[in-house]
Amino acid sequence: MGQSQSGEAPHPLSTEQLSHELALRFASKCFTHLEIAHYKDNFKALADHQDGVEYWKEETLGRFLLLPDALRVGSIVYQMATYLGAFPFPSLAPCILTREAMLKVVTIMTERYGKVLKRGKRDRVRLLFRSMAVFDRTRALSLTAEKPTMEQLVAEQKPDDMMEGEAAIKEARSGVAGFAIDEPVNDDLDEEEDDDELALAALDSLDAIEVFKEDQKATREKKIHHAQIPVENFRRFLMLLLVLAPLRPQENMAKYGEDLSEAKLRELESEAECILAAFDPDEATGGIRYTAFTQAISASFPFLFDPLNALFEHFLFSKNINLSKHRISSISTPPPPLSPKINPIASDSSDQSCMLTSELVSHLSTFLVTKPVTTSPVNLFHTGTRFHPVYSTTAHGTSLTSFSRQVMSWQSATLLLVTGTPTPASNTSDFSRPITVGAFLPSPWSKSSSSSSGDSSSPQPLLFLLSPRHALCPHNPYNHSSTSNSHCSPKTGIAIGCIIPPASRTSAVSQLPVLGPVSLRIDVDISTAIFQHDAGEGIGAFLPDPGLEKAQAEPNARGGAVGRKVEFDIDTLEIWGITNPEAGEEGEDEVMKQKKRLDWEEAEAARRAGVNFGGDKDGARALLEMAGLVGDKGRSGGSV
């Protein structure tokens, strides 16, 4: 038919051959030679062998990563690895964790794939969802079918060419059985599910798009809308992410699992439950669907999976290799931290925090940016962020005078945390669960309303809900109304995101700040507060959280107990100063500057109190109070 051997097109590679080729490309382009040597040594030292195949079992992976036994996350991480190791072909999952498969896992978890997959950055979230999700095809056949076991689901997902190696697969996947699974209902189609960018980028780099399309046909029934992450699995995985939030590459992982007492586990579970509620689990099935998962990540948790990067970087450092035999400069070592590795709530002050626990700091690290952005935002554990106690109702009382003295003297960014119990007057259905509201204010406080900087690279104000569910309300860049970000007045209290009425020249009574669509107002005696989240009120200083807005519209949904307007009795209010010390920074930091300001104020007050008025101390004090120099009457007096 006119064909010739010289002009014949090369035989297309199989999926297994392409998967092998991609692993080789990752090894050569995404890692240094020394990193690959370390990786090979780590893998070989712990690998099991069967029929000439080196592989890792579940307990091997958990032992190497030092996953805390108390969290029971070993099977979850192993399931994720057996899916990611088959990348970019879902039909090969779950795979045996061979050296090549595990290298692909490390590449994806550490986001090292950028040099090979130019356009696949944002699709890592999709892969992580698939790796944790359970695919239930029986739902399409019968709503009354018996709930399948994990083994049955895995068997359904295996391609025919893997059935011959069933014995090896069972050995390699020991312990995977036992995952929670619920029958999904309401299989909503997702518009984005066919847009598998990361996998397409991988196959595009290998000129094998057609092979990928064939693989997609083989797995077309395993659509994302037929999948969900079991809530119990995700709760335990969130607890792991919170524990490892401060972890840095090559740092000892064991210390983060050593002190997991019962009390600490309860704190972790409480924070994880608040985060979990933001993913709007399906009440009928107890699972998290793809749409809710991606929306929550994009809107509220940009740094949630950052600890995975540092965790899997440990594959690239082996204690068995003598580094003195290599050029130290060739090692791809991350830069040292900008500040000593300390608990962010530690300080020289004797003030004890009731709120800013290490678990809460880990929660904050999933979304909070405290430093100007130069390239891409990074979480607070990687910027050297430190928290310094500025004001607390437990240490300084509930006087706005004390609040003003402590907070106004701090001339840097601050974090506000307030917690309390909803009152019967609140628009909420659950009065037993405490509510915790926070605000990040990058500009110093003042007695006049303040707003954010117009520089887009600077951190922007945030108003957020931490419990009973997580909600993030970012600064509205398009707001040009009179709504302010922060305001403090001894006559009207503390306001964030409220509209401040202009001062009246005819009335001696000051008008209270008007609640904005998303706002927080605290009364003058710091006893009650109102948190409002109501998009129907218009446009304000902060944008509403889409997940919370949806939950408020569905009273039966998880997190729907948080009403649009919640009034609560304050238990504790804290203000924390935020600094980001740079390496080699010269001069005084903000802590010392504040101390000097407060010392000067005390010395000045003592000097004024010691003015000689001929021994008439009462008359002297009365005169000073009239002048507004002492007492709580402000500084507006003095004229007759």
C-alpha positions as semicolon CSV with decimal commas, in nm:
position;residue;x (nm);y (nm);z (nm)
1;M;0,000;0,000;0,000
2;G;0,296;0,227;-0,058
3;Q;0,427;0,202;0,298
4;S;0,799;0,184;0,359
5;Q;0,995;0,097;0,668
6;S;1,196;0,421;0,653
7;G;0,886;0,641;0,658
8;E;0,684;0,442;0,910
9;A;0,572;0,635;1,219
10;P;0,718;0,516;1,550
11;H;0,504;0,276;1,749
12;P;0,311;0,466;2,019
13;L;0,427;0,409;2,374
14;S;0,202;0,241;2,630
15;T;0,077;0,417;2,940
16;E;0,331;0,231;3,154
17;Q;0,618;0,338;2,925
18;L;0,501;0,700;2,926
19;S;0,469;0,694;3,304
20;H;0,828;0,568;3,320
21;E;0,943;0,841;3,082
22;L;0,775;1,112;3,290
23;A;0,947;0,988;3,608
24;L;1,284;1,008;3,431
25;R;1,209;1,359;3,316
26;F;1,111;1,465;3,668
27;A;1,435;1,319;3,803
28;S;1,656;1,496;3,551
29;K;1,489;1,837;3,543
30;C;1,328;1,891;3,885
31;F;1,602;1,773;4,121
32;T;1,978;1,801;4,154
33;H;2,200;1,494;4,114
34;L;2,275;1,499;4,486
35;E;1,905;1,515;4,576
36;I;1,836;1,212;4,358
37;A;2,124;1,028;4,526
38;H;1,971;1,104;4,866
39;Y;1,628;0,997;4,744
40;K;1,756;0,665;4,606
41;D;1,938;0,590;4,929
42;N;1,630;0,659;5,141
43;F;1,408;0,446;4,920
44;K;1,645;0,151;4,890
45;A;1,719;0,138;5,263
46;L;1,353;0,077;5,353
47;A;1,218;-0,098;5,043
48;D;1,058;-0,441;5,045
49;H;1,125;-0,683;4,759
50;Q;0,898;-0,923;4,574
51;D;0,952;-1,083;4,234
52;G;1,238;-0,845;4,166
53;V;1,030;-0,533;4,243
54;E;1,133;-0,280;4,506
55;Y;0,838;-0,108;4,672
56;W;0,720;0,057;4,992
57;K;0,434;-0,061;5,209
58;E;0,199;0,157;5,410
59;E;0,384;0,108;5,738
60;T;0,714;0,189;5,565
61;L;0,585;0,525;5,439
62;G;0,436;0,610;5,778
63;R;0,756;0,516;5,960
64;F;0,976;0,724;5,730
65;L;0,754;1,032;5,751
66;L;0,717;0,985;6,129
67;L;0,342;1,030;6,107
68;P;0,197;1,053;6,459
69;D;0,019;0,731;6,556
70;A;-0,236;0,927;6,759
71;L;-0,373;1,092;6,443
72;R;-0,426;0,763;6,256
73;V;-0,342;0,919;5,919
74;G;-0,101;0,657;5,784
75;S;-0,362;0,488;5,564
76;I;-0,483;0,825;5,432
77;V;-0,137;0,942;5,328
78;Y;-0,067;0,600;5,175
79;Q;-0,388;0,612;4,971
80;M;-0,287;0,955;4,842
81;A;0,056;0,825;4,745
82;T;-0,081;0,524;4,555
83;Y;-0,296;0,758;4,347
84;L;-0,033;1,027;4,283
85;G;0,225;0,763;4,196
86;A;0,012;0,666;3,893
87;F;0,015;1,022;3,758
88;P;-0,077;1,117;3,487
89;F;-0,287;0,802;3,421
90;P;-0,576;0,751;3,666
91;S;-0,634;0,405;3,518
92;L;-0,309;0,287;3,678
93;A;-0,420;0,386;4,029
94;P;-0,384;0,257;4,292
95;C;-0,027;0,175;4,200
96;I;0,255;-0,005;4,372
97;L;0,492;0,246;4,533
98;T;0,801;0,165;4,333
99;R;1,097;0,402;4,323
100;E;0,967;0,576;4,011
101;A;0,613;0,603;4,147
102;M;0,734;0,750;4,476
103;L;0,949;1,001;4,290
104;K;0,638;1,129;4,116
105;V;0,466;1,154;4,453
106;V;0,754;1,362;4,592
107;T;0,756;1,583;4,282
108;I;0,386;1,662;4,310
109;M;0,379;1,703;4,687
110;T;0,676;1,942;4,685
111;E;0,553;2,125;4,373
112;R;0,886;2,068;4,200
113;Y;0,711;1,993;3,870
114;G;0,726;2,354;3,746
115;K;1,030;2,298;3,524
116;V;0,853;2,021;3,333
117;L;0,485;2,114;3,358
118;K;0,475;2,482;3,271
119;R;0,100;2,526;3,288
120;G;0,005;2,289;3,564
121;K;0,043;2,499;3,879
122;R;-0,317;2,532;3,991
123;D;-0,422;2,175;3,920
124;R;-0,240;2,028;4,221
125;V;-0,554;2,086;4,428
126;R;-0,748;1,870;4,183
127;L;-0,497;1,588;4,218
128;L;-0,504;1,609;4,596
129;F;-0,883;1,583;4,592
130;R;-0,873;1,277;4,367
131;S;-0,607;1,116;4,584
132;M;-0,824;1,143;4,896
133;A;-1,162;1,082;4,733
134;V;-1,360;0,761;4,719
135;F;-1,516;0,683;4,381
136;D;-1,854;0,511;4,411
137;R;-1,988;0,387;4,077
138;T;-2,259;0,172;4,234
139;R;-2,465;0,486;4,291
140;A;-2,529;0,514;3,918
141;L;-2,671;0,162;3,916
142;S;-2,892;0,155;4,220
143;L;-2,974;0,383;4,509
144;T;-3,057;0,084;4,725
145;A;-2,747;-0,119;4,654
146;E;-2,546;-0,240;4,949
147;K;-2,257;-0,012;5,041
148;P;-1,940;-0,158;4,881
149;T;-1,623;-0,227;5,073
150;M;-1,295;-0,053;5,003
151;E;-1,155;-0,371;4,847
152;Q;-1,447;-0,390;4,603
153;L;-1,399;-0,028;4,500
154;V;-1,027;-0,078;4,442
155;A;-1,093;-0,391;4,236
156;E;-1,342;-0,201;4,018
157;Q;-1,085;0,068;3,944
158;K;-0,804;-0,165;3,836
159;P;-0,734;-0,205;3,463
160;D;-0,720;-0,555;3,323
161;D;-0,345;-0,556;3,278
162;M;-0,291;-0,511;3,652
163;M;-0,506;-0,809;3,755
164;E;-0,219;-1,051;3,687
165;G;-0,012;-0,889;3,959
166;E;-0,289;-0,907;4,219
167;A;-0,072;-1,079;4,480
168;A;0,197;-0,812;4,461
169;I;-0,058;-0,535;4,476
170;K;-0,222;-0,683;4,786
171;E;0,115;-0,703;4,955
172;A;0,209;-0,349;4,859
173;R;-0,126;-0,210;4,966
174;S;-0,147;-0,378;5,305
175;G;-0,359;-0,175;5,542
176;V;-0,546;0,037;5,288
177;A;-0,874;-0,143;5,358
178;G;-1,102;0,009;5,615
179;F;-1,157;0,357;5,473
180;A;-1,490;0,519;5,557
181;I;-1,721;0,544;5,256
182;D;-2,073;0,675;5,213
183;E;-2,305;0,637;4,918
184;P;-2,313;0,969;4,732
185;V;-2,639;1,124;4,627
186;N;-2,727;1,425;4,415
187;D;-2,449;1,364;4,163
188;D;-2,412;1,719;4,037
189;L;-2,205;1,754;3,724
190;D;-1,904;1,976;3,758
191;E;-1,821;2,205;3,470
192;E;-1,447;2,197;3,535
193;E;-1,393;1,823;3,571
194;D;-1,280;1,759;3,213
195;D;-1,017;2,033;3,235
196;D;-0,738;1,820;3,385
197;E;-0,459;2,073;3,328
198;L;-0,175;1,912;3,520
199;A;-0,217;1,574;3,353
200;L;-0,251;1,737;3,012
201;A;0,064;1,938;3,073
202;A;0,250;1,618;3,163
203;L;0,140;1,436;2,849
204;D;0,195;1,743;2,636
205;S;0,557;1,747;2,752
206;L;0,583;1,386;2,630
207;D;0,388;1,448;2,307
208;A;0,134;1,188;2,416
209;I;-0,198;1,370;2,435
210;E;-0,374;1,096;2,237
211;V;-0,267;0,831;2,486
212;F;-0,408;1,044;2,766
213;K;-0,742;1,072;2,584
214;E;-0,760;0,695;2,554
215;D;-0,685;0,659;2,923
216;Q;-0,960;0,910;2,998
217;K;-1,206;0,697;2,803
218;A;-1,107;0,396;3,011
219;T;-1,182;0,587;3,331
220;R;-1,473;0,801;3,212
221;E;-1,706;0,648;3,470
222;K;-1,482;0,766;3,751
223;K;-1,589;1,127;3,721
224;I;-1,519;1,373;3,996
225;H;-1,890;1,421;4,053
226;H;-1,909;1,052;4,154
227;A;-1,642;1,111;4,420
228;Q;-1,622;1,258;4,766
229;I;-1,376;1,272;5,052
230;P;-1,504;1,095;5,364
231;V;-1,540;1,352;5,642
232;E;-1,365;1,142;5,907
233;N;-1,063;1,094;5,682
234;F;-1,039;1,462;5,601
235;R;-1,076;1,563;5,966
236;R;-0,775;1,350;6,062
237;F;-0,580;1,480;5,764
238;L;-0,654;1,841;5,868
239;M;-0,524;1,761;6,216
240;L;-0,199;1,639;6,058
241;L;-0,166;1,960;5,854
242;L;-0,218;2,169;6,169
243;V;0,045;1,971;6,360
244;L;0,300;2,005;6,078
245;A;0,225;2,369;5,993
246;P;0,554;2,499;6,144
247;L;0,761;2,222;5,980
248;R;1,052;2,329;5,762
249;P;1,245;2,113;5,512
250;Q;1,508;1,892;5,678
251;E;1,375;1,977;6,023
252;N;1,327;1,694;6,271
253;M;0,968;1,576;6,226
254;A;0,952;1,367;6,543
255;K;0,914;1,660;6,782
256;Y;0,578;1,757;6,632
257;G;0,424;1,425;6,729
258;E;0,583;1,382;7,071
259;D;0,353;1,600;7,282
260;L;0,015;1,500;7,139
261;S;-0,162;1,469;7,472
262;E;-0,535;1,416;7,503
263;A;-0,583;1,788;7,567
264;K;-0,381;1,884;7,260
265;L;-0,568;1,634;7,045
266;R;-0,896;1,790;7,157
267;E;-0,766;2,135;7,062
268;L;-0,653;2,006;6,724
269;E;-0,984;1,837;6,659
270;S;-1,172;2,154;6,755
271;E;-0,971;2,366;6,508
272;A;-1,001;2,098;6,240
273;E;-1,378;2,084;6,286
274;C;-1,406;2,461;6,229
275;I;-1,199;2,432;5,911
276;L;-1,394;2,126;5,800
277;A;-1,724;2,314;5,825
278;A;-1,599;2,558;5,560
279;F;-1,592;2,270;5,309
280;D;-1,970;2,225;5,348
281;P;-1,982;1,844;5,382
282;D;-2,289;1,680;5,239
283;E;-2,517;1,612;5,536
284;A;-2,679;1,313;5,363
285;T;-2,357;1,130;5,275
286;G;-2,098;1,271;5,512
287;G;-1,862;1,346;5,224
288;I;-1,695;1,652;5,069
289;R;-1,757;1,702;4,699
290;Y;-1,516;1,847;4,446
291;T;-1,693;2,178;4,391
292;A;-1,712;2,258;4,762
293;F;-1,351;2,146;4,806
294;T;-1,204;2,369;4,536
295;Q;-1,419;2,668;4,630
296;A;-1,310;2,650;4,993
297;I;-0,941;2,618;4,901
298;S;-0,947;2,908;4,656
299;A;-1,153;3,141;4,878
300;S;-1,023;3,067;5,227
301;F;-0,717;2,839;5,249
302;P;-0,437;2,937;5,008
303;F;-0,169;2,779;5,232
304;L;-0,358;2,477;5,369
305;F;-0,138;2,217;5,196
306;D;0,196;2,395;5,248
307;P;0,307;2,149;5,520
308;L;0,310;1,871;5,258
309;N;0,594;2,048;5,076
310;A;0,821;2,041;5,380
311;L;0,712;1,690;5,480
312;F;0,802;1,528;5,148
313;E;1,125;1,731;5,114
314;H;1,261;1,486;5,371
315;F;1,292;1,227;5,093
316;L;1,573;1,443;4,952
317;F;1,803;1,416;5,253
318;S;1,955;1,089;5,372
319;K;2,142;1,053;5,698
320;N;2,339;0,765;5,547
321;I;2,524;0,982;5,296
322;N;2,839;1,153;5,420
323;L;2,803;1,511;5,305
324;S;3,174;1,579;5,361
325;K;3,243;1,380;5,044
326;H;3,036;1,619;4,836
327;R;3,047;1,985;4,761
328;I;2,819;2,146;5,014
329;S;2,727;2,419;4,766
330;S;2,564;2,161;4,541
331;I;2,300;2,073;4,795
332;S;1,964;2,236;4,736
333;T;1,914;2,351;5,093
334;P;1,640;2,598;5,180
335;P;1,749;2,931;5,329
336;P;1,757;2,946;5,709
337;P;1,454;3,090;5,885
338;L;1,455;3,464;5,932
339;S;1,404;3,428;6,305
340;P;1,473;3,154;6,561
341;K;1,225;2,869;6,549
342;I;1,005;2,957;6,844
343;N;0,643;2,927;6,938
344;P;0,486;3,242;6,791
345;I;0,298;3,312;7,116
346;A;0,616;3,316;7,324
347;S;0,732;3,655;7,447
348;D;0,927;3,823;7,725
349;S;0,599;3,939;7,876
350;S;0,431;3,755;8,159
351;D;0,096;3,792;7,984
352;Q;-0,068;3,457;7,926
353;S;-0,286;3,405;7,622
354;C;-0,623;3,238;7,654
355;M;-0,676;3,236;7,279
356;L;-0,358;3,244;7,072
357;T;-0,261;2,881;7,117
358;S;-0,022;2,695;6,890
359;E;-0,322;2,521;6,730
360;L;-0,486;2,856;6,654
361;V;-0,161;2,991;6,508
362;S;-0,152;2,688;6,278
363;H;-0,510;2,767;6,177
364;L;-0,410;3,127;6,102
365;S;-0,117;3,006;5,891
366;T;-0,358;2,851;5,639
367;F;-0,460;3,196;5,511
368;L;-0,288;3,490;5,684
369;V;-0,028;3,699;5,496
370;T;0,159;3,934;5,731
371;K;0,446;4,049;5,510
372;P;0,459;4,252;5,186
373;V;0,445;4,025;4,883
374;T;0,754;4,026;4,661
375;T;0,702;3,715;4,449
376;S;0,425;3,489;4,576
377;P;0,259;3,500;4,919
378;V;0,390;3,265;5,187
379;N;0,240;3,166;5,519
380;L;0,343;3,326;5,846
381;F;0,566;3,035;5,957
382;H;0,794;3,095;5,659
383;T;0,828;3,473;5,699
384;G;0,962;3,488;6,053
385;T;0,637;3,639;6,180
386;R;0,624;3,698;6,554
387;F;0,329;3,779;6,776
388;H;0,369;4,010;7,076
389;P;0,101;4,059;7,344
390;V;-0,028;4,416;7,334
391;Y;-0,362;4,404;7,513
392;S;-0,579;4,144;7,681
393;T;-0,893;4,178;7,889
394;T;-0,754;3,917;8,129
395;A;-0,434;4,116;8,188
396;H;-0,542;4,480;8,140
397;G;-0,911;4,481;8,229
398;T;-1,208;4,593;8,021
399;S;-1,146;4,966;8,019
400;L;-1,126;5,141;7,682
401;T;-0,875;5,378;7,840
402;S;-0,643;5,087;7,905
403;F;-0,716;4,951;7,556
404;S;-0,635;5,287;7,400
405;R;-0,312;5,328;7,596
406;Q;-0,179;4,983;7,507
407;V;-0,298;4,957;7,148
408;M;-0,248;5,312;7,025
409;S;0,117;5,297;7,132
410;W;0,181;5,003;6,897
411;Q;0,277;5,142;6,557
412;S;0,274;4,826;6,349
413;A;0,032;4,559;6,227
414;T;-0,200;4,398;6,481
415;L;-0,416;4,090;6,519
416;L;-0,750;4,119;6,702
417;L;-0,913;3,811;6,853
418;V;-1,243;3,815;7,040
419;T;-1,451;3,524;7,162
420;G;-1,781;3,496;7,342
421;T;-2,121;3,329;7,370
422;P;-2,412;3,431;7,142
423;T;-2,702;3,599;7,319
424;P;-3,071;3,508;7,270
425;A;-3,106;3,828;7,067
426;S;-2,873;3,689;6,800
427;N;-2,989;3,570;6,461
428;T;-2,856;3,223;6,527
429;S;-3,002;2,885;6,616
430;D;-2,727;2,758;6,846
431;F;-2,640;2,957;7,159
432;S;-2,421;2,689;7,317
433;R;-2,131;2,709;7,071
434;P;-1,886;2,996;7,127
435;I;-1,807;3,232;6,844
436;T;-1,454;3,355;6,771
437;V;-1,396;3,650;6,540
438;G;-1,060;3,787;6,429
439;A;-0,921;4,077;6,231
440;F;-0,582;4,146;6,078
441;L;-0,504;4,518;6,056
442;P;-0,177;4,605;5,877
443;S;-0,197;4,974;5,971
444;P;-0,162;5,119;6,323
445;W;-0,477;5,193;6,521
446;S;-0,593;5,551;6,566
447;K;-0,883;5,736;6,721
448;S;-0,991;5,838;6,374
449;S;-1,100;5,585;6,114
450;S;-0,817;5,420;5,926
451;S;-0,805;5,243;5,595
452;S;-0,568;5,012;5,416
453;S;-0,272;5,102;5,202
454;G;-0,328;5,135;4,833
455;D;-0,012;4,934;4,756
456;S;-0,124;4,598;4,620
457;S;0,197;4,431;4,741
458;S;0,127;4,527;5,102
459;P;-0,077;4,297;5,328
460;Q;-0,444;4,389;5,323
461;P;-0,690;4,398;5,615
462;L;-0,891;4,086;5,685
463;L;-1,198;4,014;5,893
464;F;-1,251;3,647;5,962
465;L;-1,452;3,396;6,160
466;L;-1,258;3,117;6,329
467;S;-1,539;2,930;6,507
468;P;-1,786;2,767;6,496
469;R;-1,679;2,759;6,130
470;H;-1,404;2,921;5,930
471;A;-1,494;3,218;5,709
472;L;-1,259;3,464;5,543
473;C;-1,372;3,816;5,449
474;P;-1,097;3,997;5,256
475;H;-1,057;4,370;5,212
476;N;-1,277;4,515;4,939
477;P;-1,046;4,701;4,698
478;Y;-1,341;4,865;4,523
479;N;-1,491;5,019;4,834
480;H;-1,480;5,400;4,827
481;S;-1,749;5,474;5,084
482;S;-1,703;5,611;5,432
483;T;-1,672;5,261;5,574
484;S;-1,352;5,228;5,775
485;N;-1,135;4,930;5,850
486;S;-1,069;5,014;6,216
487;H;-1,188;5,279;6,460
488;C;-1,161;5,324;6,835
489;S;-1,335;5,586;7,045
490;P;-1,389;5,602;7,424
491;K;-1,743;5,725;7,353
492;T;-1,858;5,471;7,093
493;G;-1,631;5,169;7,135
494;I;-1,433;4,966;6,881
495;A;-1,549;4,930;6,522
496;I;-1,406;4,732;6,228
497;G;-1,571;4,758;5,888
498;C;-1,835;5,000;6,019
499;I;-1,954;5,336;5,890
500;I;-1,844;5,612;6,127
501;P;-2,100;5,897;6,148
502;P;-1,949;6,247;6,134
503;A;-1,913;6,426;6,466
504;S;-2,205;6,648;6,553
505;R;-2,144;7,009;6,665
506;T;-2,490;7,042;6,818
507;S;-2,529;6,713;7,004
508;A;-2,311;6,604;7,293
509;V;-2,414;6,242;7,239
510;S;-2,194;6,054;6,991
511;Q;-2,368;5,828;6,745
512;L;-2,270;5,463;6,738
513;P;-2,086;5,336;6,429
514;V;-2,325;5,186;6,175
515;L;-2,266;4,819;6,105
516;G;-2,135;4,751;5,756
517;P;-2,235;4,445;5,549
518;V;-1,936;4,259;5,696
519;S;-1,829;4,419;6,022
520;L;-1,755;4,391;6,393
521;R;-1,859;4,637;6,663
522;I;-1,757;4,620;7,031
523;D;-1,927;4,834;7,293
524;V;-1,753;5,087;7,519
525;D;-1,724;4,858;7,821
526;I;-1,596;4,565;7,612
527;S;-1,874;4,339;7,738
528;T;-2,074;4,271;7,420
529;A;-2,002;4,267;7,049
530;I;-2,191;4,228;6,722
531;F;-2,058;4,044;6,419
532;Q;-2,249;4,102;6,098
533;H;-2,212;3,905;5,775
534;D;-2,494;4,006;5,543
535;A;-2,423;4,055;5,173
536;G;-2,775;4,190;5,130
537;E;-2,676;4,506;5,314
538;G;-2,468;4,632;5,021
539;I;-2,096;4,689;4,969
540;G;-1,861;4,760;5,256
541;A;-1,499;4,751;5,363
542;F;-1,487;4,371;5,354
543;L;-1,621;4,117;5,107
544;P;-1,851;3,839;5,230
545;D;-1,731;3,481;5,247
546;P;-1,912;3,282;4,972
547;G;-1,919;2,961;5,176
548;L;-2,070;3,127;5,482
549;E;-2,316;3,315;5,266
550;K;-2,434;2,985;5,118
551;A;-2,458;2,822;5,461
552;Q;-2,664;3,111;5,594
553;A;-2,910;3,059;5,310
554;E;-2,942;2,691;5,401
555;P;-3,033;2,668;5,770
556;N;-2,984;2,291;5,779
557;A;-2,633;2,306;5,633
558;R;-2,326;2,259;5,850
559;G;-2,227;2,603;5,978
560;G;-2,570;2,748;5,913
561;A;-2,598;2,823;6,286
562;V;-2,387;3,137;6,228
563;G;-2,652;3,397;6,157
564;R;-2,622;3,710;5,950
565;K;-2,607;3,921;6,265
566;V;-2,468;3,766;6,582
567;E;-2,459;3,950;6,913
568;F;-2,243;3,784;7,177
569;D;-2,120;3,840;7,531
570;I;-1,744;3,881;7,526
571;D;-1,536;3,633;7,723
572;T;-1,192;3,745;7,607
573;L;-1,053;4,016;7,379
574;E;-0,687;4,016;7,277
575;I;-0,471;4,238;7,060
576;W;-0,141;4,098;6,935
577;G;0,129;4,304;6,771
578;I;0,286;4,155;6,460
579;T;0,646;4,197;6,349
580;N;0,846;4,040;6,068
581;P;1,212;4,085;6,165
582;E;1,453;4,059;5,873
583;A;1,788;3,882;5,893
584;G;2,054;4,136;5,984
585;E;1,801;4,402;6,076
586;E;1,952;4,697;6,255
587;G;1,796;4,932;6,506
588;E;1,513;4,888;6,752
589;D;1,219;4,669;6,681
590;E;0,862;4,770;6,747
591;V;0,851;4,597;7,086
592;M;1,125;4,819;7,227
593;K;0,976;5,126;7,067
594;Q;0,640;5,060;7,230
595;K;0,804;5,003;7,566
596;K;0,982;5,337;7,538
597;R;0,658;5,513;7,447
598;L;0,477;5,365;7,746
599;D;0,767;5,442;7,980
600;W;0,772;5,801;7,859
601;E;0,399;5,836;7,915
602;E;0,429;5,702;8,268
603;A;0,722;5,931;8,345
604;E;0,536;6,229;8,199
605;A;0,226;6,148;8,404
606;A;0,438;6,119;8,718
607;R;0,608;6,449;8,644
608;R;0,277;6,625;8,595
609;A;0,137;6,470;8,910
610;G;0,435;6,607;9,103
611;V;0,379;6,976;9,011
612;N;0,407;7,189;9,327
613;F;0,084;7,368;9,407
614;G;0,175;7,468;9,760
615;G;0,085;7,138;9,918
616;D;-0,276;7,134;9,795
617;K;-0,267;6,790;9,630
618;D;-0,644;6,768;9,584
619;G;-0,658;7,107;9,420
620;A;-0,361;7,020;9,202
621;R;-0,520;6,700;9,081
622;A;-0,851;6,874;9,014
623;L;-0,667;7,135;8,806
624;L;-0,483;6,867;8,610
625;E;-0,808;6,681;8,545
626;M;-0,965;7,003;8,416
627;A;-0,671;7,033;8,179
628;G;-0,722;6,675;8,065
629;L;-0,371;6,573;8,168
630;V;-0,471;6,301;8,415
631;G;-0,777;6,088;8,474
632;D;-1,014;5,929;8,221
633;K;-1,187;6,242;8,099
634;G;-0,980;6,282;7,785
635;R;-0,769;6,580;7,679
636;S;-1,032;6,818;7,559
637;G;-1,055;7,036;7,869
638;G;-0,863;7,343;7,974
639;S;-1,070;7,627;7,837
640;V;-1,320;7,826;8,043
